[in-house]
């Protein structure tokens, strides 16, 4: 009876004295496969071919993100495949296992957004205005600007550095700098950021950057470490190449080590690897208690995992996607969060 299966599983686990550990593992696997099978039965198309996919209360199979985005599209609604077949829990797990975690960043060709304040887009700004500048008073809103426009046109005034790598207008960021000063908005000079005070262990140079102090100390330490490593290897090889002059002592040592091993009562063979250490007294009751505790921790982790998969199955499968997308800039981070 499937209704009694979970109860039977937990009952047999906590009476592990009579149940082999491999049997409990197989029952846990069966429980997980049962949940995946239930999910596959629910992974149905949202609407059939030719049917109107308008949102209504009778369509509970849309995910929460898809439903809220369709009813209130916003600037990122075009990126969602609303109305298509959902992959389901198993589909998400398999797809994420083989998916590329670093999405390809595409550059937009729409030059009309150069003069607009828009919500974060998943695409980079067009070549005519390649830098995304965050707006001063609007959260996750960006304007595509040219190099000399960073910090102007209502964008964050302190973000005046055009970053050619991330294609954004960023704040001043000099390596190992404690206090950095950025250029004023609209400055066309080549040096747009300069350090005023360096962190401890660094000194300021003429170009406004920070150089490490005492780098010779690290070089000397590295040389000493390399010499010591070579010496240890030479010593070990020399020891290994020496002839054996104490065969009798070696045999006695191996016999003593063999006598220290744990064997079943009345047997000279060691315990098999399939021994249930939760129920078999191998090295005292403390060992049994320790392994029972570890088994309970593993079971609790499995229960938490199943609860989380249950939320993903019955609430929204988007829980398996949110938080797994990489973002290299504030604009892409906002676009990922909005998705």
JSON list of N, CA, C and O in Angstrom, two decimals, residues 218-265:
[
{"chain": "A", "resi": 218, "resn": "UNK", "atom": "N", "xyz": [58.65, 37.71, 0.57]},
{"chain": "A", "resi": 218, "resn": "UNK", "atom": "CA", "xyz": [57.90, 36.58, 0.03]},
{"chain": "A", "resi": 218, "resn": "UNK", "atom": "C", "xyz": [58.77, 35.77, -0.93]},
{"chain": "A", "resi": 218, "resn": "UNK", "atom": "O", "xyz": [58.67, 34.54, -0.98]},
{"chain": "A", "resi": 219, "resn": "UNK", "atom": "N", "xyz": [59.61, 36.46, -1.68]},
{"chain": "A", "resi": 219, "resn": "UNK", "atom": "CA", "xyz": [60.49, 35.75, -2.61]},
{"chain": "A", "resi": 219, "resn": "UNK", "atom": "C", "xyz": [61.48, 34.88, -1.83]},
{"chain": "A", "resi": 219, "resn": "UNK", "atom": "O", "xyz": [61.70, 33.70, -2.16]},
{"chain": "A", "resi": 220, "resn": "UNK", "atom": "N", "xyz": [62.08, 35.45, -0.79]},
{"chain": "A", "resi": 220, "resn": "UNK", "atom": "CA", "xyz": [63.03, 34.68, 0.02]},
{"chain": "A", "resi": 220, "resn": "UNK", "atom": "C", "xyz": [62.32, 33.51, 0.70]},
{"chain": "A", "resi": 220, "resn": "UNK", "atom": "O", "xyz": [62.85, 32.38, 0.76]},
{"chain": "A", "resi": 221, "resn": "UNK", "atom": "N", "xyz": [61.12, 33.73, 1.22]},
{"chain": "A", "resi": 221, "resn": "UNK", "atom": "CA", "xyz": [60.36, 32.65, 1.84]},
{"chain": "A", "resi": 221, "resn": "UNK", "atom": "C", "xyz": [60.05, 31.54, 0.85]},
{"chain": "A", "resi": 221, "resn": "UNK", "atom": "O", "xyz": [60.10, 30.35, 1.20]},
{"chain": "A", "resi": 222, "resn": "UNK", "atom": "N", "xyz": [59.70, 31.92, -0.39]},
{"chain": "A", "resi": 222, "resn": "UNK", "atom": "CA", "xyz": [59.43, 30.90, -1.40]},
{"chain": "A", "resi": 222, "resn": "UNK", "atom": "C", "xyz": [60.66, 30.07, -1.74]},
{"chain": "A", "resi": 222, "resn": "UNK", "atom": "O", "xyz": [60.58, 28.85, -1.92]},
{"chain": "A", "resi": 223, "resn": "UNK", "atom": "N", "xyz": [61.82, 30.74, -1.83]},
{"chain": "A", "resi": 223, "resn": "UNK", "atom": "CA", "xyz": [63.06, 30.01, -2.11]},
{"chain": "A", "resi": 223, "resn": "UNK", "atom": "C", "xyz": [63.39, 29.05, -0.97]},
{"chain": "A", "resi": 223, "resn": "UNK", "atom": "O", "xyz": [63.76, 27.88, -1.20]},
{"chain": "A", "resi": 224, "resn": "UNK", "atom": "N", "xyz": [63.26, 29.51, 0.29]},
{"chain": "A", "resi": 224, "resn": "UNK", "atom": "CA", "xyz": [63.53, 28.64, 1.43]},
{"chain": "A", "resi": 224, "resn": "UNK", "atom": "C", "xyz": [62.58, 27.45, 1.44]},
{"chain": "A", "resi": 224, "resn": "UNK", "atom": "O", "xyz": [62.98, 26.31, 1.70]},
{"chain": "A", "resi": 225, "resn": "UNK", "atom": "N", "xyz": [61.30, 27.69, 1.16]},
{"chain": "A", "resi": 225, "resn": "UNK", "atom": "CA", "xyz": [60.35, 26.59, 1.12]},
{"chain": "A", "resi": 225, "resn": "UNK", "atom": "C", "xyz": [60.67, 25.58, 0.03]},
{"chain": "A", "resi": 225, "resn": "UNK", "atom": "O", "xyz": [60.54, 24.36, 0.24]},
{"chain": "A", "resi": 226, "resn": "UNK", "atom": "N", "xyz": [61.11, 26.07, -1.14]},
{"chain": "A", "resi": 226, "resn": "UNK", "atom": "CA", "xyz": [61.47, 25.15, -2.22]},
{"chain": "A", "resi": 226, "resn": "UNK", "atom": "C", "xyz": [62.68, 24.30, -1.85]},
{"chain": "A", "resi": 226, "resn": "UNK", "atom": "O", "xyz": [62.71, 23.08, -2.09]},
{"chain": "A", "resi": 227, "resn": "UNK", "atom": "N", "xyz": [63.69, 24.94, -1.23]},
{"chain": "A", "resi": 227, "resn": "UNK", "atom": "CA", "xyz": [64.88, 24.18, -0.80]},
{"chain": "A", "resi": 227, "resn": "UNK", "atom": "C", "xyz": [64.51, 23.14, 0.25]},
{"chain": "A", "resi": 227, "resn": "UNK", "atom": "O", "xyz": [64.98, 22.00, 0.22]},
{"chain": "A", "resi": 228, "resn": "UNK", "atom": "N", "xyz": [63.64, 23.51, 1.22]},
{"chain": "A", "resi": 228, "resn": "UNK", "atom": "CA", "xyz": [63.23, 22.57, 2.25]},
{"chain": "A", "resi": 228, "resn": "UNK", "atom": "C", "xyz": [62.46, 21.40, 1.65]},
{"chain": "A", "resi": 228, "resn": "UNK", "atom": "O", "xyz": [62.63, 20.24, 2.07]},
{"chain": "A", "resi": 229, "resn": "UNK", "atom": "N", "xyz": [61.61, 21.67, 0.66]},
{"chain": "A", "resi": 229, "resn": "UNK", "atom": "CA", "xyz": [60.85, 20.59, 0.01]},
{"chain": "A", "resi": 229, "resn": "UNK", "atom": "C", "xyz": [61.78, 19.62, -0.69]},
{"chain": "A", "resi": 229, "resn": "UNK", "atom": "O", "xyz": [61.61, 18.39, -0.60]},
{"chain": "A", "resi": 230, "resn": "UNK", "atom": "N", "xyz": [62.77, 20.14, -1.42]},
{"chain": "A", "resi": 230, "resn": "UNK", "atom": "CA", "xyz": [63.74, 19.27, -2.09]},
{"chain": "A", "resi": 230, "resn": "UNK", "atom": "C", "xyz": [64.52, 18.45, -1.07]},
{"chain": "A", "resi": 230, "resn": "UNK", "atom": "O", "xyz": [64.77, 17.25, -1.26]},
{"chain": "A", "resi": 231, "resn": "UNK", "atom": "N", "xyz": [64.87, 19.07, 0.07]},
{"chain": "A", "resi": 231, "resn": "UNK", "atom": "CA", "xyz": [65.59, 18.33, 1.10]},
{"chain": "A", "resi": 231, "resn": "UNK", "atom": "C", "xyz": [64.78, 17.20, 1.69]},
{"chain": "A", "resi": 231, "resn": "UNK", "atom": "O", "xyz": [65.30, 16.09, 1.91]},
{"chain": "A", "resi": 232, "resn": "UNK", "atom": "N", "xyz": [63.50, 17.41, 1.94]},
{"chain": "A", "resi": 232, "resn": "UNK", "atom": "CA", "xyz": [62.63, 16.36, 2.49]},
{"chain": "A", "resi": 232, "resn": "UNK", "atom": "C", "xyz": [62.48, 15.23, 1.49]},
{"chain": "A", "resi": 232, "resn": "UNK", "atom": "O", "xyz": [62.52, 14.03, 1.86]},
{"chain": "A", "resi": 233, "resn": "UNK", "atom": "N", "xyz": [62.31, 15.56, 0.22]},
{"chain": "A", "resi": 233, "resn": "UNK", "atom": "CA", "xyz": [62.19, 14.50, -0.80]},
{"chain": "A", "resi": 233, "resn": "UNK", "atom": "C", "xyz": [63.48, 13.69, -0.89]},
{"chain": "A", "resi": 233, "resn": "UNK", "atom": "O", "xyz": [63.45, 12.45, -0.98]},
{"chain": "A", "resi": 234, "resn": "UNK", "atom": "N", "xyz": [64.61, 14.37, -0.85]},
{"chain": "A", "resi": 234, "resn": "UNK", "atom": "CA", "xyz": [65.90, 13.66, -0.90]},
{"chain": "A", "resi": 234, "resn": "UNK", "atom": "C", "xyz": [66.05, 12.74, 0.30]},
{"chain": "A", "resi": 234, "resn": "UNK", "atom": "O", "xyz": [66.50, 11.59, 0.17]},
{"chain": "A", "resi": 235, "resn": "UNK", "atom": "N", "xyz": [65.67, 13.21, 1.50]},
{"chain": "A", "resi": 235, "resn": "UNK", "atom": "CA", "xyz": [65.77, 12.39, 2.70]},
{"chain": "A", "resi": 235, "resn": "UNK", "atom": "C", "xyz": [64.88, 11.17, 2.61]},
{"chain": "A", "resi": 235, "resn": "UNK", "atom": "O", "xyz": [65.28, 10.05, 2.96]},
{"chain": "A", "resi": 236, "resn": "UNK", "atom": "N", "xyz": [63.65, 11.32, 2.10]},
{"chain": "A", "resi": 236, "resn": "UNK", "atom": "CA", "xyz": [62.72, 10.20, 1.99]},
{"chain": "A", "resi": 236, "resn": "UNK", "atom": "C", "xyz": [63.23, 9.17, 0.99]},
{"chain": "A", "resi": 236, "resn": "UNK", "atom": "O", "xyz": [63.18, 7.95, 1.26]},
{"chain": "A", "resi": 237, "resn": "UNK", "atom": "N", "xyz": [63.74, 9.62, -0.15]},
{"chain": "A", "resi": 237, "resn": "UNK", "atom": "CA", "xyz": [64.28, 8.69, -1.14]},
{"chain": "A", "resi": 237, "resn": "UNK", "atom": "C", "xyz": [65.48, 7.95, -0.58]},
{"chain": "A", "resi": 237, "resn": "UNK", "atom": "O", "xyz": [65.65, 6.73, -0.80]},
{"chain": "A", "resi": 238, "resn": "UNK", "atom": "N", "xyz": [66.33, 8.67, 0.18]},
{"chain": "A", "resi": 238, "resn": "UNK", "atom": "CA", "xyz": [67.49, 8.02, 0.78]},
{"chain": "A", "resi": 238, "resn": "UNK", "atom": "C", "xyz": [67.08, 6.94, 1.77]},
{"chain": "A", "resi": 238, "resn": "UNK", "atom": "O", "xyz": [67.70, 5.86, 1.85]},
{"chain": "A", "resi": 239, "resn": "UNK", "atom": "N", "xyz": [66.06, 7.19, 2.57]},
{"chain": "A", "resi": 239, "resn": "UNK", "atom": "CA", "xyz": [65.57, 6.20, 3.52]},
{"chain": "A", "resi": 239, "resn": "UNK", "atom": "C", "xyz": [65.01, 4.99, 2.78]},
{"chain": "A", "resi": 239, "resn": "UNK", "atom": "O", "xyz": [65.25, 3.83, 3.17]},
{"chain": "A", "resi": 240, "resn": "UNK", "atom": "N", "xyz": [64.25, 5.21, 1.70]},
{"chain": "A", "resi": 240, "resn": "UNK", "atom": "CA", "xyz": [63.65, 4.11, 0.96]},
{"chain": "A", "resi": 240, "resn": "UNK", "atom": "C", "xyz": [64.70, 3.23, 0.28]},
{"chain": "A", "resi": 240, "resn": "UNK", "atom": "O", "xyz": [64.47, 2.04, 0.06]},
{"chain": "A", "resi": 241, "resn": "UNK", "atom": "N", "xyz": [65.84, 3.80, -0.08]},
{"chain": "A", "resi": 241, "resn": "UNK", "atom": "CA", "xyz": [66.87, 3.04, -0.78]},
{"chain": "A", "resi": 241, "resn": "UNK", "atom": "C", "xyz": [67.78, 2.26, 0.15]},
{"chain": "A", "resi": 241, "resn": "UNK", "atom": "O", "xyz": [68.60, 1.46, -0.31]},
{"chain": "A", "resi": 242, "resn": "UNK", "atom": "N", "xyz": [67.67, 2.46, 1.45]},
{"chain": "A", "resi": 242, "resn": "UNK", "atom": "CA", "xyz": [68.51, 1.73, 2.38]},
{"chain": "A", "resi": 242, "resn": "UNK", "atom": "C", "xyz": [68.07, 0.28, 2.47]},
{"chain": "A", "resi": 242, "resn": "UNK", "atom": "O", "xyz": [66.88, -0.03, 2.38]},
{"chain": "A", "resi": 243, "resn": "UNK", "atom": "N", "xyz": [69.00, -0.66, 2.65]},
{"chain": "A", "resi": 243, "resn": "UNK", "atom": "CA", "xyz": [68.63, -2.09, 2.76]},
{"chain": "A", "resi": 243, "resn": "UNK", "atom": "C", "xyz": [67.93, -2.40, 4.07]},
{"chain": "A", "resi": 243, "resn": "UNK", "atom": "O", "xyz": [68.11, -1.70, 5.08]},
{"chain": "A", "resi": 244, "resn": "UNK", "atom": "N", "xyz": [67.09, -3.43, 4.05]},
{"chain": "A", "resi": 244, "resn": "UNK", "atom": "CA", "xyz": [66.37, -3.86, 5.24]},
{"chain": "A", "resi": 244, "resn": "UNK", "atom": "C", "xyz": [67.32, -4.71, 6.12]},
{"chain": "A", "resi": 244, "resn": "UNK", "atom": "O", "xyz": [67.86, -5.72, 5.65]},
{"chain": "A", "resi": 245, "resn": "UNK", "atom": "N", "xyz": [67.49, -4.33, 7.37]},
{"chain": "A", "resi": 245, "resn": "UNK", "atom": "CA", "xyz": [68.43, -5.01, 8.27]},
{"chain": "A", "resi": 245, "resn": "UNK", "atom": "C", "xyz": [67.73, -5.57, 9.50]},
{"chain": "A", "resi": 245, "resn": "UNK", "atom": "O", "xyz": [68.41, -6.06, 10.40]},
{"chain": "A", "resi": 246, "resn": "UNK", "atom": "N", "xyz": [66.37, -5.53, 9.55]},
{"chain": "A", "resi": 246, "resn": "UNK", "atom": "CA", "xyz": [65.66, -5.99, 10.74]},
{"chain": "A", "resi": 246, "resn": "UNK", "atom": "C", "xyz": [64.38, -6.72, 10.33]},
{"chain": "A", "resi": 246, "resn": "UNK", "atom": "O", "xyz": [63.27, -6.29, 10.62]},
{"chain": "A", "resi": 247, "resn": "UNK", "atom": "N", "xyz": [64.54, -7.83, 9.62]},
{"chain": "A", "resi": 247, "resn": "UNK", "atom": "CA", "xyz": [63.38, -8.59, 9.16]},
{"chain": "A", "resi": 247, "resn": "UNK", "atom": "C", "xyz": [62.56, -9.14, 10.32]},
{"chain": "A", "resi": 247, "resn": "UNK", "atom": "O", "xyz": [61.32, -9.14, 10.28]},
{"chain": "A", "resi": 248, "resn": "UNK", "atom": "N", "xyz": [63.21, -9.61, 11.36]},
{"chain": "A", "resi": 248, "resn": "UNK", "atom": "CA", "xyz": [62.49, -10.17, 12.49]},
{"chain": "A", "resi": 248, "resn": "UNK", "atom": "C", "xyz": [61.63, -9.11, 13.18]},
{"chain": "A", "resi": 248, "resn": "UNK", "atom": "O", "xyz": [60.47, -9.36, 13.55]},
{"chain": "A", "resi": 249, "resn": "UNK", "atom": "N", "xyz": [62.14, -7.92, 13.35]},
{"chain": "A", "resi": 249, "resn": "UNK", "atom": "CA", "xyz": [61.35, -6.84, 13.95]},
{"chain": "A", "resi": 249, "resn": "UNK", "atom": "C", "xyz": [60.16, -6.45, 13.11]},
{"chain": "A", "resi": 249, "resn": "UNK", "atom": "O", "xyz": [59.08, -6.15, 13.63]},
{"chain": "A", "resi": 250, "resn": "UNK", "atom": "N", "xyz": [60.34, -6.45, 11.77]},
{"chain": "A", "resi": 250, "resn": "UNK", "atom": "CA", "xyz": [59.22, -6.13, 10.88]},
{"chain": "A", "resi": 250, "resn": "UNK", "atom": "C", "xyz": [58.12, -7.17, 11.02]},
{"chain": "A", "resi": 250, "resn": "UNK", "atom": "O", "xyz": [56.92, -6.84, 11.09]},
{"chain": "A", "resi": 251, "resn": "UNK", "atom": "N", "xyz": [58.48, -8.45, 11.06]},
{"chain": "A", "resi": 251, "resn": "UNK", "atom": "CA", "xyz": [57.47, -9.51, 11.19]},
{"chain": "A", "resi": 251, "resn": "UNK", "atom": "C", "xyz": [56.72, -9.40, 12.51]},
{"chain": "A", "resi": 251, "resn": "UNK", "atom": "O", "xyz": [55.50, -9.56, 12.57]},
{"chain": "A", "resi": 252, "resn": "UNK", "atom": "N", "xyz": [57.44, -9.13, 13.58]},
{"chain": "A", "resi": 252, "resn": "UNK", "atom": "CA", "xyz": [56.77, -8.98, 14.87]},
{"chain": "A", "resi": 252, "resn": "UNK", "atom": "C", "xyz": [55.84, -7.76, 14.88]},
{"chain": "A", "resi": 252, "resn": "UNK", "atom": "O", "xyz": [54.75, -7.81, 15.46]},
{"chain": "A", "resi": 253, "resn": "UNK", "atom": "N", "xyz": [56.26, -6.68, 14.23]},
{"chain": "A", "resi": 253, "resn": "UNK", "atom": "CA", "xyz": [55.40, -5.50, 14.15]},
{"chain": "A", "resi": 253, "resn": "UNK", "atom": "C", "xyz": [54.13, -5.78, 13.36]},
{"chain": "A", "resi": 253, "resn": "UNK", "atom": "O", "xyz": [53.04, -5.35, 13.75]},
{"chain": "A", "resi": 254, "resn": "UNK", "atom": "N", "xyz": [54.24, -6.51, 12.23]},
{"chain": "A", "resi": 254, "resn": "UNK", "atom": "CA", "xyz": [53.06, -6.83, 11.44]},
{"chain": "A", "resi": 254, "resn": "UNK", "atom": "C", "xyz": [52.13, -7.77, 12.20]},
{"chain": "A", "resi": 254, "resn": "UNK", "atom": "O", "xyz": [50.90, -7.65, 12.11]},
{"chain": "A", "resi": 255, "resn": "UNK", "atom": "N", "xyz": [52.69, -8.70, 12.96]},
{"chain": "A", "resi": 255, "resn": "UNK", "atom": "CA", "xyz": [51.84, -9.58, 13.76]},
{"chain": "A", "resi": 255, "resn": "UNK", "atom": "C", "xyz": [51.11, -8.80, 14.86]},
{"chain": "A", "resi": 255, "resn": "UNK", "atom": "O", "xyz": [49.94, -9.06, 15.14]},
{"chain": "A", "resi": 256, "resn": "UNK", "atom": "N", "xyz": [51.80, -7.86, 15.48]},
{"chain": "A", "resi": 256, "resn": "UNK", "atom": "CA", "xyz": [51.13, -7.04, 16.49]},
{"chain": "A", "resi": 256, "resn": "UNK", "atom": "C", "xyz": [50.02, -6.20, 15.89]},
{"chain": "A", "resi": 256, "resn": "UNK", "atom": "O", "xyz": [48.94, -6.05, 16.49]},
{"chain": "A", "resi": 257, "resn": "UNK", "atom": "N", "xyz": [50.24, -5.66, 14.69]},
{"chain": "A", "resi": 257, "resn": "UNK", "atom": "CA", "xyz": [49.17, -4.90, 14.04]},
{"chain": "A", "resi": 257, "resn": "UNK", "atom": "C", "xyz": [47.99, -5.79, 13.70]},
{"chain": "A", "resi": 257, "resn": "UNK", "atom": "O", "xyz": [46.83, -5.39, 13.83]},
{"chain": "A", "resi": 258, "resn": "UNK", "atom": "N", "xyz": [48.26, -7.04, 13.27]},
{"chain": "A", "resi": 258, "resn": "UNK", "atom": "CA", "xyz": [47.17, -7.95, 12.94]},
{"chain": "A", "resi": 258, "resn": "UNK", "atom": "C", "xyz": [46.35, -8.29, 14.18]},
{"chain": "A", "resi": 258, "resn": "UNK", "atom": "O", "xyz": [45.12, -8.39, 14.12]},
{"chain": "A", "resi": 259, "resn": "UNK", "atom": "N", "xyz": [47.02, -8.46, 15.34]},
{"chain": "A", "resi": 259, "resn": "UNK", "atom": "CA", "xyz": [46.29, -8.79, 16.56]},
{"chain": "A", "resi": 259, "resn": "UNK", "atom": "C", "xyz": [45.45, -7.64, 17.08]},
{"chain": "A", "resi": 259, "resn": "UNK", "atom": "O", "xyz": [44.53, -7.85, 17.88]},
{"chain": "A", "resi": 260, "resn": "UNK", "atom": "N", "xyz": [45.76, -6.42, 16.63]},
{"chain": "A", "resi": 260, "resn": "UNK", "atom": "CA", "xyz": [44.97, -5.26, 17.06]},
{"chain": "A", "resi": 260, "resn": "UNK", "atom": "C", "xyz": [43.67, -5.11, 16.27]},
{"chain": "A", "resi": 260, "resn": "UNK", "atom": "O", "xyz": [42.83, -4.30, 16.64]},
{"chain": "A", "resi": 261, "resn": "UNK", "atom": "N", "xyz": [43.51, -5.87, 15.19]},
{"chain": "A", "resi": 261, "resn": "UNK", "atom": "CA", "xyz": [42.29, -5.77, 14.40]},
{"chain": "A", "resi": 261, "resn": "UNK", "atom": "C", "xyz": [41.12, -6.40, 15.15]},
{"chain": "A", "resi": 261, "resn": "UNK", "atom": "O", "xyz": [41.30, -7.25, 16.01]},
{"chain": "A", "resi": 262, "resn": "UNK", "atom": "N", "xyz": [39.90, -5.96, 14.79]},
{"chain": "A", "resi": 262, "resn": "UNK", "atom": "CA", "xyz": [38.67, -6.46, 15.42]},
{"chain": "A", "resi": 262, "resn": "UNK", "atom": "C", "xyz": [38.11, -7.60, 14.58]},
{"chain": "A", "resi": 262, "resn": "UNK", "atom": "O", "xyz": [37.91, -7.46, 13.36]},
{"chain": "A", "resi": 263, "resn": "UNK", "atom": "N", "xyz": [37.84, -8.73, 15.21]},
{"chain": "A", "resi": 263, "resn": "UNK", "atom": "CA", "xyz": [37.31, -9.90, 14.53]},
{"chain": "A", "resi": 263, "resn": "UNK", "atom": "C", "xyz": [36.04, -10.35, 15.25]},
{"chain": "A", "resi": 263, "resn": "UNK", "atom": "O", "xyz": [35.89, -10.15, 16.47]},
{"chain": "A", "resi": 264, "resn": "UNK", "atom": "N", "xyz": [35.13, -11.00, 14.53]},
{"chain": "A", "resi": 264, "resn": "UNK", "atom": "CA", "xyz": [33.96, -11.58, 15.20]},
{"chain": "A", "resi": 264, "resn": "UNK", "atom": "C", "xyz": [34.39, -12.68, 16.17]},
{"chain": "A", "resi": 264, "resn": "UNK", "atom": "O", "xyz": [35.45, -13.29, 16.04]},
{"chain": "A", "resi": 265, "resn": "UNK", "atom": "N", "xyz": [33.54, -12.92, 17.14]},
{"chain": "A", "resi": 265, "resn": "UNK", "atom": "CA", "xyz": [33.84, -13.94, 18.15]},
{"chain": "A", "resi": 265, "resn": "UNK", "atom": "C", "xyz": [33.95, -15.31, 17.48]},
{"chain": "A", "resi": 265, "resn": "UNK", "atom": "O", "xyz": [33.06, -15.74, 16.75]}
]
